[in-house]
XYZ file of C-alpha atoms in Angstrom:
592
model
C 94.592 12.671 -123.169
C 91.563 10.368 -123.443
C 93.447 8.233 -126.027
C 96.559 8.154 -123.845
C 94.524 6.863 -120.908
C 92.318 4.441 -122.832
C 92.257 1.079 -121.066
C 94.338 2.498 -118.209
C 92.106 3.206 -115.197
C 93.758 4.049 -111.905
C 93.091 1.410 -109.244
C 95.066 2.856 -106.318
C 96.566 6.061 -105.010
C 100.278 5.632 -104.301
C 100.095 5.020 -100.563
C 96.989 2.849 -100.879
C 99.276 0.139 -102.228
C 100.462 -1.984 -99.283
C 102.188 -5.277 -98.527
C 98.729 -6.867 -98.659
C 98.773 -6.190 -102.427
C 102.001 -8.110 -103.116
C 101.491 -10.225 -106.199
C 98.537 -8.157 -107.440
C 98.363 -5.988 -110.539
C 97.671 -2.300 -109.907
C 97.470 0.899 -111.926
C 98.789 4.158 -110.456
C 99.172 7.696 -111.750
C 101.023 10.815 -110.707
C 104.035 13.078 -111.177
C 107.659 12.011 -111.406
C 109.436 13.011 -108.215
C 112.717 11.408 -109.247
C 114.138 9.153 -111.976
C 117.344 7.138 -111.508
C 118.822 5.396 -114.547
C 121.312 2.631 -113.624
C 121.580 1.152 -117.118
C 119.598 -2.062 -117.027
C 117.883 -0.874 -113.851
C 115.631 2.229 -113.764
C 113.820 3.555 -110.685
C 111.045 6.150 -110.768
C 109.586 7.707 -107.634
C 105.953 8.414 -108.507
C 104.221 11.098 -106.443
C 100.518 11.808 -105.993
C 98.619 13.641 -103.264
C 99.018 10.720 -100.859
C 102.784 10.267 -101.127
C 105.558 8.413 -102.985
C 105.637 4.930 -104.564
C 108.655 3.388 -106.296
C 108.350 2.023 -109.843
C 111.052 -0.365 -111.038
C 112.206 -1.485 -114.510
C 114.945 -4.142 -114.987
C 116.502 -6.356 -117.655
C 113.309 -8.428 -117.823
C 111.182 -5.387 -118.632
C 109.751 -5.085 -122.136
C 112.262 -3.063 -124.209
C 109.671 -0.468 -125.324
C 108.588 0.075 -121.724
C 112.241 0.364 -120.595
C 112.913 2.950 -123.318
C 109.996 5.062 -122.092
C 111.249 4.805 -118.521
C 114.660 6.095 -119.616
C 112.996 9.120 -121.262
C 111.151 10.154 -118.096
C 112.262 13.357 -116.372
C 111.196 15.216 -113.232
C 107.519 16.201 -113.104
C 106.479 14.134 -116.129
C 102.883 12.940 -115.677
C 102.728 9.143 -115.796
C 100.389 6.200 -115.508
C 101.846 2.795 -114.807
C 100.499 -0.735 -114.684
C 102.441 -3.414 -112.901
C 102.769 -6.054 -110.213
C 103.342 -5.205 -106.581
C 106.381 -6.871 -105.067
C 108.534 -6.577 -101.957
C 111.528 -4.240 -102.186
C 115.009 -5.614 -101.726
C 116.127 -2.442 -99.950
C 113.494 -1.141 -97.530
C 113.008 2.632 -97.108
C 111.628 3.226 -93.591
C 111.059 6.945 -94.259
C 107.982 6.501 -96.469
C 104.746 4.501 -95.945
C 105.381 2.468 -99.116
C 109.012 1.754 -98.233
C 108.565 -2.053 -98.181
C 107.074 -2.401 -101.667
C 107.547 -1.387 -105.294
C 105.761 -1.905 -108.599
C 107.422 -3.899 -111.334
C 106.049 -1.996 -114.331
C 104.643 -3.827 -117.351
C 102.994 -0.843 -119.036
C 104.047 2.824 -118.837
C 102.354 5.822 -120.386
C 103.762 9.343 -120.458
C 100.630 11.491 -120.312
C 102.447 14.831 -120.275
C 106.057 15.953 -120.486
C 107.341 18.793 -118.315
C 109.973 21.465 -118.680
C 112.641 21.615 -116.016
C 110.882 23.350 -113.094
C 112.239 26.728 -111.887
C 112.966 25.085 -108.522
C 113.354 21.552 -107.234
C 110.046 20.262 -105.885
C 110.878 18.586 -102.590
C 109.190 18.311 -99.211
C 111.826 20.537 -97.593
C 112.886 23.550 -99.633
C 115.076 26.609 -99.211
C 113.811 28.205 -102.443
C 112.725 31.780 -101.721
C 109.000 32.189 -101.238
C 108.571 34.828 -103.951
C 109.729 32.411 -106.652
C 107.554 29.621 -105.255
C 104.504 31.911 -105.213
C 105.097 32.884 -108.856
C 104.822 29.193 -109.681
C 102.294 28.353 -106.989
C 100.830 25.450 -108.960
C 104.256 23.796 -108.749
C 104.798 24.723 -105.114
C 101.440 23.107 -104.313
C 102.843 19.776 -105.444
C 104.988 19.746 -102.292
C 103.849 17.301 -99.660
C 103.547 19.784 -96.787
C 101.271 22.184 -98.650
C 99.107 19.336 -99.926
C 98.741 17.968 -96.398
C 97.822 21.443 -95.133
C 95.084 21.893 -97.724
C 93.739 18.397 -97.137
C 93.608 19.071 -93.400
C 91.771 22.317 -94.152
C 89.215 20.322 -96.155
C 88.886 17.908 -93.230
C 88.325 20.772 -90.777
C 85.662 22.241 -93.070
C 83.819 18.916 -93.373
C 83.916 18.307 -89.610
C 82.585 21.826 -89.018
C 79.747 21.354 -91.509
C 78.788 18.054 -89.917
C 78.865 19.493 -86.382
C 76.697 22.511 -87.112
C 74.246 20.538 -89.251
C 73.882 18.026 -86.408
C 73.201 20.912 -84.006
C 70.335 22.376 -86.013
C 72.133 25.150 -87.911
C 70.907 26.111 -91.384
C 73.647 26.944 -93.887
C 72.666 30.127 -95.734
C 74.702 32.180 -98.209
C 74.664 35.958 -97.863
C 75.515 38.474 -100.636
C 79.084 38.970 -101.860
C 78.167 42.452 -103.072
C 76.588 44.645 -100.435
C 76.266 48.193 -99.198
C 79.370 49.738 -97.711
C 78.972 50.021 -93.921
C 81.566 50.826 -91.238
C 83.128 47.560 -90.032
C 86.537 48.699 -88.794
C 88.657 48.278 -91.953
C 88.619 49.707 -95.467
C 86.200 48.104 -97.911
C 87.045 46.611 -101.266
C 84.562 48.287 -103.584
C 82.945 47.183 -106.851
C 81.686 49.837 -109.286
C 78.202 49.468 -110.732
C 77.820 49.726 -114.500
C 74.069 50.299 -114.229
C 74.095 52.763 -111.348
C 76.753 55.224 -112.451
C 78.823 56.592 -109.590
C 77.564 53.991 -107.122
C 79.490 51.094 -105.662
C 78.990 47.771 -103.987
C 81.321 46.692 -101.191
C 82.713 43.220 -100.739
C 81.700 42.032 -97.251
C 84.140 42.450 -94.383
C 81.812 39.980 -92.673
C 78.176 38.902 -93.103
C 77.359 40.749 -89.852
C 74.273 42.733 -90.816
C 72.800 40.017 -93.017
C 73.059 37.353 -90.351
C 71.336 39.657 -87.859
C 68.551 40.176 -90.393
C 68.261 36.392 -90.741
C 67.547 36.299 -87.003
C 64.823 38.909 -87.527
C 63.518 36.686 -90.339
C 63.164 33.731 -87.966
C 66.107 31.500 -88.928
C 67.195 30.993 -85.362
C 70.394 29.047 -86.114
C 72.447 30.191 -89.102
C 75.917 29.127 -90.251
C 77.984 30.064 -93.291
C 81.505 29.381 -94.477
C 81.759 32.990 -95.489
C 84.310 34.672 -97.713
C 85.290 38.026 -96.188
C 87.387 40.897 -97.535
C 89.314 43.640 -95.743
C 91.611 46.182 -97.345
C 94.236 46.367 -94.601
C 97.946 45.858 -94.159
C 98.900 42.203 -94.165
C 100.729 40.190 -91.514
C 101.686 36.530 -91.145
C 98.200 35.749 -89.791
C 96.203 38.083 -92.042
C 95.085 38.065 -95.697
C 92.904 40.536 -97.641
C 90.427 37.731 -98.345
C 89.739 35.030 -95.827
C 87.174 32.430 -94.801
C 85.138 32.650 -91.633
C 82.980 29.985 -90.002
C 80.188 32.421 -89.249
C 77.229 31.615 -87.035
C 74.309 33.319 -85.294
C 71.757 32.045 -82.765
C 68.439 33.448 -81.499
C 66.804 33.213 -78.062
C 70.189 32.800 -76.419
C 72.472 34.450 -73.910
C 76.223 34.822 -74.078
C 76.830 31.541 -72.235
C 74.801 29.604 -74.821
C 76.947 30.826 -77.705
C 80.210 30.277 -75.869
C 79.084 26.757 -74.940
C 78.274 26.013 -78.592
C 81.658 27.351 -79.701
C 83.416 25.347 -77.011
C 81.595 22.134 -77.926
C 82.587 22.651 -81.546
C 86.253 23.106 -80.638
C 86.244 19.951 -78.507
C 84.559 17.959 -81.287
C 86.934 19.349 -83.916
C 90.083 18.639 -81.903
C 88.999 15.046 -81.324
C 87.933 14.382 -84.928
C 90.824 16.134 -86.686
C 93.734 16.049 -84.225
C 92.743 13.099 -81.987
C 93.167 15.433 -79.006
C 90.587 15.010 -76.244
C 89.645 18.133 -74.263
C 87.621 17.124 -71.225
C 87.671 20.258 -69.088
C 85.988 23.605 -69.749
C 88.159 26.077 -71.626
C 89.684 28.646 -69.250
C 88.450 32.254 -69.216
C 89.983 35.631 -68.467
C 88.402 39.054 -68.548
C 90.025 41.557 -70.872
C 91.303 43.477 -67.826
C 92.926 40.403 -66.275
C 94.456 39.298 -69.580
C 96.046 42.702 -70.127
C 97.320 43.024 -66.561
C 98.771 39.499 -66.446
C 99.985 39.037 -70.026
C 99.914 42.452 -71.708
C 97.696 41.154 -74.502
C 94.033 40.476 -75.212
C 95.132 37.309 -77.031
C 97.795 35.875 -74.724
C 99.675 32.647 -75.164
C 99.203 30.997 -71.780
C 101.416 27.974 -72.459
C 104.251 29.612 -70.521
C 104.488 31.908 -67.511
C 106.464 35.160 -67.493
C 103.439 37.063 -66.193
C 103.498 40.803 -65.592
C 103.957 42.039 -62.012
C 102.730 45.418 -60.744
C 105.475 47.199 -58.784
C 103.800 50.578 -58.427
C 103.193 50.425 -54.684
C 106.837 49.486 -54.024
C 108.386 52.281 -56.100
C 105.942 55.201 -55.727
C 108.305 57.015 -53.308
C 111.651 55.728 -54.575
C 112.924 59.057 -55.915
C 113.549 57.669 -59.418
C 111.709 60.197 -61.568
C 110.927 57.730 -64.351
C 109.009 55.540 -61.902
C 107.442 58.204 -59.712
C 106.508 60.411 -62.665
C 104.625 57.585 -64.384
C 102.647 56.850 -61.216
C 101.864 60.523 -60.570
C 100.543 60.781 -64.152
C 98.082 57.968 -63.464
C 100.214 55.194 -64.914
C 102.056 52.286 -63.374
C 105.419 50.553 -63.071
C 105.363 46.887 -64.078
C 107.852 44.192 -64.947
C 108.478 40.662 -66.179
C 111.228 38.193 -65.323
C 113.107 36.118 -67.875
C 114.091 33.044 -65.891
C 117.704 31.968 -66.538
C 117.932 34.855 -68.981
C 121.159 36.415 -67.712
C 123.341 34.092 -69.797
C 121.398 34.934 -72.977
C 120.576 38.596 -72.455
C 123.878 40.413 -72.248
C 123.904 44.179 -71.829
C 124.098 44.495 -75.615
C 121.046 42.271 -76.032
C 119.141 44.260 -73.419
C 119.964 47.429 -75.367
C 118.305 45.812 -78.406
C 115.205 45.068 -76.319
C 115.210 48.683 -75.165
C 115.235 49.923 -78.743
C 112.381 47.596 -79.580
C 110.408 48.825 -76.569
C 110.933 52.428 -77.695
C 109.820 51.503 -81.184
C 106.433 50.329 -79.887
C 105.756 53.264 -77.589
C 107.822 52.988 -74.405
C 110.082 55.829 -73.286
C 112.698 53.347 -72.145
C 113.352 50.081 -70.374
C 114.713 49.596 -66.874
C 116.377 46.278 -66.092
C 118.001 44.047 -63.533
C 120.559 41.515 -64.794
C 121.625 39.178 -62.031
C 124.815 37.308 -62.936
C 127.147 37.634 -59.960
C 126.354 37.694 -56.295
C 125.166 41.297 -56.568
C 122.563 42.079 -59.281
C 123.376 44.657 -61.952
C 120.504 47.153 -61.779
C 120.008 50.156 -64.081
C 118.293 52.136 -61.285
C 120.254 50.848 -58.270
C 121.286 54.259 -56.950
C 117.655 55.070 -56.099
C 117.161 51.938 -53.981
C 118.694 50.612 -50.807
C 119.861 47.019 -50.813
C 116.787 46.065 -48.775
C 114.368 47.938 -51.072
C 115.878 46.312 -54.150
C 115.618 42.922 -52.462
C 111.926 43.509 -51.780
C 111.338 44.502 -55.415
C 113.195 41.448 -56.732
C 111.253 39.198 -54.372
C 107.955 40.650 -55.677
C 109.096 39.915 -59.224
C 110.380 36.445 -58.348
C 113.771 37.417 -59.788
C 116.703 35.262 -58.695
C 120.354 34.906 -59.560
C 120.661 33.979 -63.234
C 117.504 35.900 -64.198
C 116.799 39.152 -66.020
C 113.992 41.539 -65.030
C 112.573 44.047 -67.525
C 110.585 47.011 -66.175
C 108.453 49.619 -67.975
C 106.935 52.782 -66.445
C 104.197 54.683 -68.276
C 100.448 54.855 -68.742
C 98.874 51.397 -68.666
C 97.978 51.642 -72.345
C 101.754 51.702 -73.005
C 103.170 49.654 -70.141
C 100.999 46.572 -70.592
C 101.256 45.994 -74.371
C 104.984 46.786 -74.380
C 105.650 44.185 -71.693
C 103.299 41.819 -73.519
C 105.407 42.165 -76.659
C 108.685 41.736 -74.748
C 107.222 38.657 -73.069
C 106.663 37.016 -76.459
C 110.092 37.983 -77.789
C 111.900 36.644 -74.725
C 109.888 33.412 -74.605
C 110.817 32.641 -78.214
C 114.465 33.547 -77.649
C 114.646 31.392 -74.522
C 112.807 28.578 -76.313
C 110.428 28.014 -73.399
C 107.165 27.775 -75.353
C 105.918 24.186 -75.032
C 104.050 22.225 -77.679
C 100.309 21.756 -77.350
C 97.061 23.672 -77.700
C 96.098 26.282 -75.114
C 92.592 27.640 -75.779
C 91.345 30.636 -73.804
C 88.172 32.721 -73.749
C 88.560 36.491 -73.279
C 85.430 38.261 -71.993
C 84.204 41.691 -70.871
C 85.953 43.725 -73.532
C 85.759 47.523 -73.257
C 82.846 48.747 -75.312
C 84.644 51.900 -76.441
C 88.268 52.785 -77.037
C 89.661 56.301 -77.308
C 90.916 57.345 -80.734
C 93.649 59.955 -80.209
C 93.672 61.030 -83.861
C 89.905 61.458 -84.113
C 89.624 62.806 -80.559
C 86.581 60.678 -79.749
C 85.391 57.330 -78.444
C 84.945 54.634 -81.097
C 83.437 51.154 -80.897
C 86.051 48.534 -80.008
C 83.882 45.897 -81.672
C 81.230 46.562 -84.313
C 78.465 49.020 -83.326
C 75.814 46.267 -82.954
C 77.370 44.823 -79.790
C 75.305 44.870 -76.606
C 76.827 46.473 -73.484
C 76.696 44.574 -70.219
C 73.422 45.362 -68.463
C 75.115 46.990 -65.482
C 77.060 49.310 -67.814
C 74.061 50.835 -69.602
C 73.869 53.844 -67.204
C 77.443 54.833 -68.174
C 76.911 55.117 -71.909
C 76.652 58.896 -71.758
C 78.466 59.743 -68.537
C 81.498 57.430 -68.552
C 82.100 55.646 -71.890
C 85.472 54.308 -70.736
C 83.774 52.195 -68.055
C 81.342 50.471 -70.407
C 82.069 46.777 -71.029
C 80.605 44.712 -73.815
C 78.831 41.376 -74.043
C 81.682 40.333 -76.290
C 84.016 37.355 -76.251
C 87.053 36.138 -78.172
C 88.502 32.657 -78.391
C 92.304 32.550 -78.416
C 94.604 29.658 -79.284
C 98.334 29.816 -78.525
C 98.367 33.608 -78.674
C 96.304 33.919 -81.860
C 92.740 35.238 -81.955
C 90.600 32.486 -83.461
C 87.139 33.945 -83.165
C 85.264 36.998 -82.026
C 81.618 37.327 -81.136
C 79.028 39.197 -79.138
C 75.418 39.497 -78.114
C 73.716 41.980 -80.429
C 71.601 45.014 -79.659
C 67.994 44.232 -80.595
C 66.264 47.311 -79.217
C 65.912 49.874 -82.014
C 66.052 52.835 -79.624
C 69.209 51.564 -77.934
C 70.771 50.867 -81.328
C 70.106 54.433 -82.462
C 71.556 55.678 -79.171
C 74.710 53.624 -79.794
C 75.081 55.085 -83.274
C 74.729 58.594 -81.875
C 77.261 57.919 -79.113
C 79.726 57.024 -81.874
C 79.198 60.432 -83.453
C 76.859 59.453 -86.285
C 74.212 62.013 -87.242
C 70.584 60.937 -87.835
C 71.204 61.370 -91.564
C 74.291 59.129 -91.464
C 72.426 56.524 -89.421
C 69.617 56.463 -91.958
C 71.986 56.342 -94.941
C 74.214 53.572 -93.567
C 71.957 51.488 -91.319
C 68.388 52.609 -91.914
C 67.286 49.199 -93.181
C 68.604 47.483 -90.034
C 67.019 50.004 -87.669
C 63.721 49.619 -89.553
C 63.927 45.805 -89.356
C 64.263 45.927 -85.573
C 61.022 47.902 -85.368
C 59.208 44.767 -86.556
C 60.440 42.651 -83.652
C 63.856 41.071 -83.213
C 64.526 38.088 -80.944
C 67.543 38.272 -78.628
C 70.493 36.933 -80.577
C 74.240 36.775 -80.887
C 76.953 34.891 -82.638
C 80.584 34.582 -83.535
C 82.915 34.312 -86.479
C 85.761 31.802 -86.332
C 88.706 32.218 -88.714
C 89.051 29.018 -90.732
C 92.427 30.051 -92.139
C 93.952 30.826 -88.731
C 92.505 27.675 -87.200
C 93.977 25.580 -90.004
C 97.332 27.347 -89.713
C 97.597 26.525 -86.020
C 96.437 22.920 -86.335
C 98.887 22.353 -89.197
C 101.741 23.910 -87.243
C 102.289 26.368 -90.100
C 103.993 29.712 -89.555
C 102.027 31.705 -92.099
C 98.475 31.840 -93.454
C 99.921 31.555 -96.957
C 100.811 27.945 -96.157
C 97.152 26.951 -95.730
C 95.634 28.947 -98.632
C 95.871 27.605 -102.166
C 96.516 30.920 -103.928
C 97.415 33.566 -101.336
C 98.304 37.237 -101.592
C 101.614 38.719 -100.453
C 102.224 41.732 -98.221
C 101.154 44.347 -100.781
C 97.924 42.384 -101.435
C 99.041 41.214 -104.875
C 99.043 37.671 -106.203
C 102.412 36.950 -107.784
C 101.264 34.032 -109.940
C 98.506 35.771 -111.920
C 99.830 39.309 -111.506
C 96.692 40.767 -109.966
C 95.683 43.453 -109.314
C 96.264 44.701 -112.844
C 95.060 47.585 -115.051
C 91.907 47.026 -117.071
C 91.056 48.159 -120.585
C 90.036 51.766 -121.132
C 86.786 50.518 -122.666
C 85.910 48.854 -119.353
C 86.686 52.054 -117.459
C 84.555 54.075 -119.875
C 81.657 51.668 -119.448
C 81.845 52.210 -115.690
C 82.309 55.988 -116.014
C 85.592 55.724 -114.100
C 88.752 57.733 -114.713
C 92.095 56.783 -113.165
C 94.029 59.749 -111.822
C 97.801 59.768 -111.526
C 99.035 60.176 -107.972
C 102.494 60.897 -106.670
């Protein structure tokens, strides 16, 4: 390769060549996007990470150079020297559409087999095939732009936190397994037979210990690992912009996070955010949107109808209220033309699939609305209910009756489905803070209260008396930042009192022995004095996905995993040699 490139040093990336360079000699390098042989006229579209540039060879081209040009095929790696000139036929679709290079020297640095799929900006090739040949898929313009924007976001973040006094510190990639809410990926120890490291789900404990150590502003672009089922916005390994601050209150951390977002949006997206980011408590978010990460770019808010229907005689409604639940609904404006009875039946099945017992509806097409529960209401009572909902002719109302833990998330899910179907979600970026999360949530399977966040989160001061007597009323000094219905970051103020921390562990059902085994080093550290501190972790992958307008995290990660946590290109995970297993004293058992 060195011999092939000797005397041929690249002077420009493809899109760095402009009309200002007309008449100049340049050297460019890249992959062949397309070759067109017209006999005595050959065109090559050369592609690098910046875009496309046309190379041209004609009847005045040196014969040896023309012969090489005729040999070129898709994805050949080339370097070309030539003179920039104005194109006869302008292509307005690319930045270099006014110019071309008349090539005087061409070198084929590497030939390429015919790729398993055509490498174009827009592709309908199935994703599985593209992931098997990810290194080829990554040549596509969109993926390259996504990864370059990710690099830009990372640089801007590093600059911001460095300028604000944060010290970047790496924490261990192999640590002790501690409960963090998901299953750990574990690493066997060769030296300590039968013992295992865990890959970090987050640097949570270490960054708290850094606060104890006196590093009062820490940041890390931390790799995190969680063995959990994958979704479009989740991967088993991900990157978190992780930070912690000492001698602060919740407002200080939220202000820092907000300032970072405003700086980032201006630097990366050229979007100026001048006002404070809006806030909702967890309770308000659930009651209005049915989600603790709502997309607030559109309306369709949930309406409580319980007081209007408590005595209606419709057992579904009255029974839910008598059992301590509620009756709530949403309205799909102008939805009657889209949501036929058949379509509403599909929504009903979906609602049942996520926990609802059924779905009541009003579909108002003609003068008189079609109502699934009309026989239990007078015309006046139904009119009052529709007025409360804001339902008018042409609309569809969807109503769920159950316990709030069912009613609210079911309507939240239907709200998202209907908004997408009606195509009412506007463009733009809607950030939102969610605060005052419940400290505990009830686990039906375990039959006990469990921490909604990690067990180091501080309860609100006024909730401390309820830790033992009324866990369901305890709210946390915790906060999430949401963007367009996606959770971007989560954080909290930490417990720094060793006695309170032990109390929290015990309230979660941990015995003194379990506390010592899992968290003894942290409890001991707090006995030597811990400043008040808190922090947050912001998902770099999710942030990049949203700012790129991508639909999936895989589109902003160079070598992602698929749904079963495997990587199709390399074939991992894969069996290892028996000798390696023997060295680790591990035996693999067959399971059904």
